[in-house]
mmCIF file of C-alpha atoms in Angstrom:
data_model
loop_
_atom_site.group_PDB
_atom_site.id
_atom_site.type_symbol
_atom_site.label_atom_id
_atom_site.label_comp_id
_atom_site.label_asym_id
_atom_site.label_seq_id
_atom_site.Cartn_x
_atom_site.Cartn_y
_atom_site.Cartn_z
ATOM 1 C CA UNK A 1 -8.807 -20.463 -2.999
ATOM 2 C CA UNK A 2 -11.283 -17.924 -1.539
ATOM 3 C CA UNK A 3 -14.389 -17.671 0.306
ATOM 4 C CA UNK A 4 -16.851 -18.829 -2.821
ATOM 5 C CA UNK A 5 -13.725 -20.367 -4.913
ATOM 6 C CA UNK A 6 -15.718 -18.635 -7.889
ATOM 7 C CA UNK A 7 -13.382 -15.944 -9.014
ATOM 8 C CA UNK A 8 -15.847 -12.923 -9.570
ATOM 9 C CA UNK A 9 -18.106 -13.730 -7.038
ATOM 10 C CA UNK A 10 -14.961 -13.484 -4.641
ATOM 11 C CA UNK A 11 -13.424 -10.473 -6.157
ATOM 12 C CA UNK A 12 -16.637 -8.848 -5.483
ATOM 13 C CA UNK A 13 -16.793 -9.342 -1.725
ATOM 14 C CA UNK A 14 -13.177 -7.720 -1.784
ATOM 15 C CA UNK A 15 -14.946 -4.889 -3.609
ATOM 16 C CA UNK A 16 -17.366 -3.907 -1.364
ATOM 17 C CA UNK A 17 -14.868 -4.525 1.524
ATOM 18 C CA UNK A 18 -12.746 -2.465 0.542
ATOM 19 C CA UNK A 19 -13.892 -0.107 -2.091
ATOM 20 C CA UNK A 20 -17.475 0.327 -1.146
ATOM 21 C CA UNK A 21 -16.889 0.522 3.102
ATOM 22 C CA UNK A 22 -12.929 1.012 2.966
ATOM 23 C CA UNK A 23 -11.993 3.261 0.247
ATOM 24 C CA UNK A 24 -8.814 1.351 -1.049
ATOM 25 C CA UNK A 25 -8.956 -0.590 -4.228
ATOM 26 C CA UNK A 26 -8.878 -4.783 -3.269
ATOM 27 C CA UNK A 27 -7.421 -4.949 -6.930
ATOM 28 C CA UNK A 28 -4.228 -2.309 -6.030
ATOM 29 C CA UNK A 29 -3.566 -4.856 -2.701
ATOM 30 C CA UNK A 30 -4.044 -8.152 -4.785
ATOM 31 C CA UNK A 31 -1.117 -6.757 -7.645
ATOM 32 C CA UNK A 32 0.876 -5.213 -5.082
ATOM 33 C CA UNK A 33 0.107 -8.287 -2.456
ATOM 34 C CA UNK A 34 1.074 -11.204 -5.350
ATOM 35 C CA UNK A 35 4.221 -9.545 -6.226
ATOM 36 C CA UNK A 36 5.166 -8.979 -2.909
ATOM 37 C CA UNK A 37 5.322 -12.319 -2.001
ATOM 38 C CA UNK A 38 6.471 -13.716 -4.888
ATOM 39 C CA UNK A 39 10.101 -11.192 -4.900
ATOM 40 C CA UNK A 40 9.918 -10.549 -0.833
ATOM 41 C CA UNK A 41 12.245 -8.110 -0.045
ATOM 42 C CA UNK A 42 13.898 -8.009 -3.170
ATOM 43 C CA UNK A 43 15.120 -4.090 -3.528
ATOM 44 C CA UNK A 44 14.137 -4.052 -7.380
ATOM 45 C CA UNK A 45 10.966 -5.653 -7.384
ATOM 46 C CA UNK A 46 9.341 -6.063 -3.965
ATOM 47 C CA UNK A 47 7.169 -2.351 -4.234
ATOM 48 C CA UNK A 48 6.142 -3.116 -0.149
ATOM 49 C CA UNK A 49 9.870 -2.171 0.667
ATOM 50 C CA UNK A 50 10.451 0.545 -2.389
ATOM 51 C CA UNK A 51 10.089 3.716 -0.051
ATOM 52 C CA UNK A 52 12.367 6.428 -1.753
ATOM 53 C CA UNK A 53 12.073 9.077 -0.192
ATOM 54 C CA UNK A 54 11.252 8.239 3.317
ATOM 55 C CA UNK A 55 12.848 5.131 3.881
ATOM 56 C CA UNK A 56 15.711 2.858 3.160
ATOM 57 C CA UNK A 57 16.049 -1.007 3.863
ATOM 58 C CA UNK A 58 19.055 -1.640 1.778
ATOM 59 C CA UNK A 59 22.122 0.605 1.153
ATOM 60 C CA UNK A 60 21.182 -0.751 -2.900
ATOM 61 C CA UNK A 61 18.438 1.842 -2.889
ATOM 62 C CA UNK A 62 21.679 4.399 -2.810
ATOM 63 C CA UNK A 63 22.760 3.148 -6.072
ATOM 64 C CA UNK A 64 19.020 4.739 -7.377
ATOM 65 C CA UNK A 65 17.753 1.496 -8.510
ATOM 66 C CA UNK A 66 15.113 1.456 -11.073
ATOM 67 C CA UNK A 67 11.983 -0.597 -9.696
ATOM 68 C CA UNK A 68 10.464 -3.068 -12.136
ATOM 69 C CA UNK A 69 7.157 -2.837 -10.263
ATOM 70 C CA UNK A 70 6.072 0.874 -10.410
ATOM 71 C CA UNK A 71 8.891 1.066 -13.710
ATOM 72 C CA UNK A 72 10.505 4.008 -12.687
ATOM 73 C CA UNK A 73 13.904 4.735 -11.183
ATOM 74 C CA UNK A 74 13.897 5.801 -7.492
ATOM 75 C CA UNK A 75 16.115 8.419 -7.393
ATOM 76 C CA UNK A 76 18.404 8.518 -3.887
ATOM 77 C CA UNK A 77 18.164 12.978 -3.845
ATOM 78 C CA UNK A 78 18.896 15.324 -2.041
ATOM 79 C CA UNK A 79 15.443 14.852 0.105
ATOM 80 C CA UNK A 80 15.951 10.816 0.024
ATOM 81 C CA UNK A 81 19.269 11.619 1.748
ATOM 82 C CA UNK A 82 17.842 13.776 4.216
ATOM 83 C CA UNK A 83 15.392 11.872 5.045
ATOM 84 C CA UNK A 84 16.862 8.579 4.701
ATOM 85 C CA UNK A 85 19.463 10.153 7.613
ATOM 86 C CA UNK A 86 16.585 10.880 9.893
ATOM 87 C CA UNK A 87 14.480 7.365 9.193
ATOM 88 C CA UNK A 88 14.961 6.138 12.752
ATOM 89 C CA UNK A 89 13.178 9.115 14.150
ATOM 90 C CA UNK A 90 10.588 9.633 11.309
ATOM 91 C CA UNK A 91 9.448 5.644 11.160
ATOM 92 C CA UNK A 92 6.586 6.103 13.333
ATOM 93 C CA UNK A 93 5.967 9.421 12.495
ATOM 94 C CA UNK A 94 5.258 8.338 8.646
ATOM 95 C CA UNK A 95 3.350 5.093 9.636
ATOM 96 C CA UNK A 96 1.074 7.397 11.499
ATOM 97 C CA UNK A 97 -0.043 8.649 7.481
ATOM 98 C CA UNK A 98 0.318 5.210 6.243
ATOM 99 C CA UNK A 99 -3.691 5.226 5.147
ATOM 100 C CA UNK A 100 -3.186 8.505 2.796
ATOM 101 C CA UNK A 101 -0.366 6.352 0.835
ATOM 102 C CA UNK A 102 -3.295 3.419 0.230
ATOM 103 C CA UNK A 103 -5.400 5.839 -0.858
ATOM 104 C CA UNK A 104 -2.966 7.228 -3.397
ATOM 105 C CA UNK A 105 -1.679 3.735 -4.253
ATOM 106 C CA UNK A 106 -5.564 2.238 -4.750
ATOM 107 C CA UNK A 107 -6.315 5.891 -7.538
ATOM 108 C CA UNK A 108 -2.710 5.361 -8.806
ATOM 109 C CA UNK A 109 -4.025 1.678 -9.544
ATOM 110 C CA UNK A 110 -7.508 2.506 -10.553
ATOM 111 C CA UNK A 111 -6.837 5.502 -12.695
ATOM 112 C CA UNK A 112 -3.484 5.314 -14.413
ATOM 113 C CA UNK A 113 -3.723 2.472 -16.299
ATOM 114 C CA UNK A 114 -2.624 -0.388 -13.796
ATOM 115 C CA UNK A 115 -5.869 -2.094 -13.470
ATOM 116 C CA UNK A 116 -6.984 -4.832 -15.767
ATOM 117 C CA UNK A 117 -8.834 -3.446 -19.045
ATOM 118 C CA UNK A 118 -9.246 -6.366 -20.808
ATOM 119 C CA UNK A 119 -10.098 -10.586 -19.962
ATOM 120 C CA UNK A 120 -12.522 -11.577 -17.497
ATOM 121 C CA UNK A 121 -11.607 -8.747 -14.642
ATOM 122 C CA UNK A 122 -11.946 -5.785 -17.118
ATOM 123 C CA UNK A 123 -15.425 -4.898 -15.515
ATOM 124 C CA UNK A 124 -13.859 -4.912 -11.703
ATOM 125 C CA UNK A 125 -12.130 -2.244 -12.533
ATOM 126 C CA UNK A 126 -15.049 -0.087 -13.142
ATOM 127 C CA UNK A 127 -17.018 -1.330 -10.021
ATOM 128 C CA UNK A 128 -14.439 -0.349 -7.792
ATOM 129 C CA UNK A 129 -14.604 2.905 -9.476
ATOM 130 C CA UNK A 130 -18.232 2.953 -8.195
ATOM 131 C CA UNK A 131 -17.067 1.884 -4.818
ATOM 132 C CA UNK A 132 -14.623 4.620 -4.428
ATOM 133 C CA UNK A 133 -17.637 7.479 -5.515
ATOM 134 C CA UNK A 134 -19.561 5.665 -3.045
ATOM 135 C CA UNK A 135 -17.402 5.590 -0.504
ATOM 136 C CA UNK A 136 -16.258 9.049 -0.495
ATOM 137 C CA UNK A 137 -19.792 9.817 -0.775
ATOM 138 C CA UNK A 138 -20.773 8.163 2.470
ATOM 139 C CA UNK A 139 -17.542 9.297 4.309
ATOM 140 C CA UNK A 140 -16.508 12.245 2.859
ATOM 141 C CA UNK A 141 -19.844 13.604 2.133
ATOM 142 C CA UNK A 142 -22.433 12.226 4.404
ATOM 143 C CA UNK A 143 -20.244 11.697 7.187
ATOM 144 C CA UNK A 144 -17.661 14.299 7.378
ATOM 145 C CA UNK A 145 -18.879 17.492 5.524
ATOM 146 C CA UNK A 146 -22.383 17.333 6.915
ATOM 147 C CA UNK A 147 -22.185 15.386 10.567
ATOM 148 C CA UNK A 148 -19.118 17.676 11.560
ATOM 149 C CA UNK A 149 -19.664 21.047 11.717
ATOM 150 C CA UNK A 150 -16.335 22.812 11.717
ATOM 151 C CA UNK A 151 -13.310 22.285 9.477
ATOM 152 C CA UNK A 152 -10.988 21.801 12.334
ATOM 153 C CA UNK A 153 -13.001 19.397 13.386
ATOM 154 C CA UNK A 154 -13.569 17.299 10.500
ATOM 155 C CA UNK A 155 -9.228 17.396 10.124
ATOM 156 C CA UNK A 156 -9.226 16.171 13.721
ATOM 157 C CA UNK A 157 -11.456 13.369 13.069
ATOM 158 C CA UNK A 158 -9.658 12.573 9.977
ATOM 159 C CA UNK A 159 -5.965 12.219 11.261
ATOM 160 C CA UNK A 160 -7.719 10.321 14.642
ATOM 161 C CA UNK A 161 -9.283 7.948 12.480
ATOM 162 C CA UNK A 162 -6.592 7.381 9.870
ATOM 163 C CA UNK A 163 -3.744 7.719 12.619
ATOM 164 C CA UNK A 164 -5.256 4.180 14.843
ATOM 165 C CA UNK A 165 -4.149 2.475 11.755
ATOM 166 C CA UNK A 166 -0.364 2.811 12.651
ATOM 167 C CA UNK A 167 0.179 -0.247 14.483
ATOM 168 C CA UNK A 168 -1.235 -2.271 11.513
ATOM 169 C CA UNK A 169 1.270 -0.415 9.522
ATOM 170 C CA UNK A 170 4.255 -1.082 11.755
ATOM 171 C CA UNK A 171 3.559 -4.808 11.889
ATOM 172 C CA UNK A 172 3.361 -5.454 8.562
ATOM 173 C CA UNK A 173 6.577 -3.308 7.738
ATOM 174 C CA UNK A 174 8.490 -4.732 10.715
ATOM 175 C CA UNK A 175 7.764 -8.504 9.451
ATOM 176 C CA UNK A 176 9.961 -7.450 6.248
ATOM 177 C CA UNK A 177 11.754 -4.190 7.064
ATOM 178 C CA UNK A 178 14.168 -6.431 9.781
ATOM 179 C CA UNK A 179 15.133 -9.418 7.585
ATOM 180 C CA UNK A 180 17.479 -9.611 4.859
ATOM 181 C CA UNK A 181 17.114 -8.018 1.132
ATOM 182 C CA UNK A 182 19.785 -10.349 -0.234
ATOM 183 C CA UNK A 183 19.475 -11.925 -3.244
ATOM 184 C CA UNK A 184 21.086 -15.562 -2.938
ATOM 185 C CA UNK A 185 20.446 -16.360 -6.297
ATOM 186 C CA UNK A 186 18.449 -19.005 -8.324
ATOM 187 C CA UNK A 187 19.282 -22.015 -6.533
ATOM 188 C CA UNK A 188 17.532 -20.386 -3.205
ATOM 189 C CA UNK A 189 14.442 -22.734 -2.625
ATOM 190 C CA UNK A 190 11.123 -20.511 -2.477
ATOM 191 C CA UNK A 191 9.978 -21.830 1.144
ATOM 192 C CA UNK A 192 13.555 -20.619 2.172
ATOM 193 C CA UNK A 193 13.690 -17.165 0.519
ATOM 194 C CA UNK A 194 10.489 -16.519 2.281
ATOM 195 C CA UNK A 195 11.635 -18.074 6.011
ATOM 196 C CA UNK A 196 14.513 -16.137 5.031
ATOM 197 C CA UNK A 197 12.774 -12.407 4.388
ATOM 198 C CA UNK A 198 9.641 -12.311 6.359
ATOM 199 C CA UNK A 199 9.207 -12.518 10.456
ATOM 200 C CA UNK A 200 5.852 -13.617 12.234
ATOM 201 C CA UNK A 201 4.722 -10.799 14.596
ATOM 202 C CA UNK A 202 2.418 -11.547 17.134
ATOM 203 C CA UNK A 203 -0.337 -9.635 17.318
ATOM 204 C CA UNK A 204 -2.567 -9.777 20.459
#
């Protein structure tokens, strides 16, 4: 299902949503998205809750579990364990930079190999590649280097810009970081496991 319910003709709206005017990659949120919802809040697989460093959900991220989706082990260091410790007071602080992680997650995606090279979607890849040059063309460029004059400036607009973004971030964490990372096993019914590991927060 989309808006079209033609594939590339779909996948291209998400494109110049979010490449072109957004600067994330739509393909990055789709992979991570998918996943997400297919493993929710499972500490191995679900990347939306796989925060080594910053943050822990589950005391299994301790253990330094390996994650399937980035395939990599998430060590629990020295700086996990310090910050890990200090979570409660650095939640909001982190969510506040929560749009620099999408950007690093979207050129993780787009330029190390995760996106699609070959079948139909091996050409997206390389439009949202365009959309990214464009984007930081119109906003980094056009918008911030030559509309605001001063560097301090152009950081202050930057962090007020990217900061208003926080309480999107703390809803969607919130409707997974407060329900259960237990894995119940095979017999678990889908609909349940996801009643079971995701919250509805209203928004207003």
């Amino acid at each position: 299902m989309g808006i079209t319910h033609n594939f590339h003709v779909d996948t291209c709206i998400g494109i110049l949503i979010a490449d072109f005017i957004g600067g994330l990659s739509i393909g990055w949120w789709k992979r991570n998205h998918n996943v997400q919802h297919i493993v929710t809040n499972s500490p191995e697989h679900d990347p939306d809750i796989e925060h080594i460093p910053v943050f822990a959900i589950s005391t299994r991220f301790f253990s330094s579990l390996r994650s399937t989706y980035y395939d990599k082990i998430m060590h629990f260091d020295r700086v996990a364990q310090f910050a890990v410790r200090y979570q409660h007071y650095l939640y909001y602080p982190i969510l506040l930079l929560g749009r620099f992680n999408l950007y690093i997650r979207s050129w993780e995606y787009l330029f190390l190999g995760q996106a699609p090279r070959k079948g139909p979607a091996w050409w997206h890849r390389h439009l949202e590649m365009l959309g990214q040059v464009v984007f930081w063309y119109w906003f980094g460029y056009r918008l911030l280097y030559l509309s605001i004059p001063t560097a301090w400036d152009r950081f202050v607009f930057v962090m007020v810009s990217h900061c208003v973004t926080a309480p999107l971030h703390v809803q969607i964490t919130l409707s997974h970081f407060a329900m259960s990372t237990a894995d119940l096993g095979v017999h678990e019914s889908f609909p349940q496991k996801m009643l079971r590991t995701t919250m509805d927060v209203d928004c207003p």
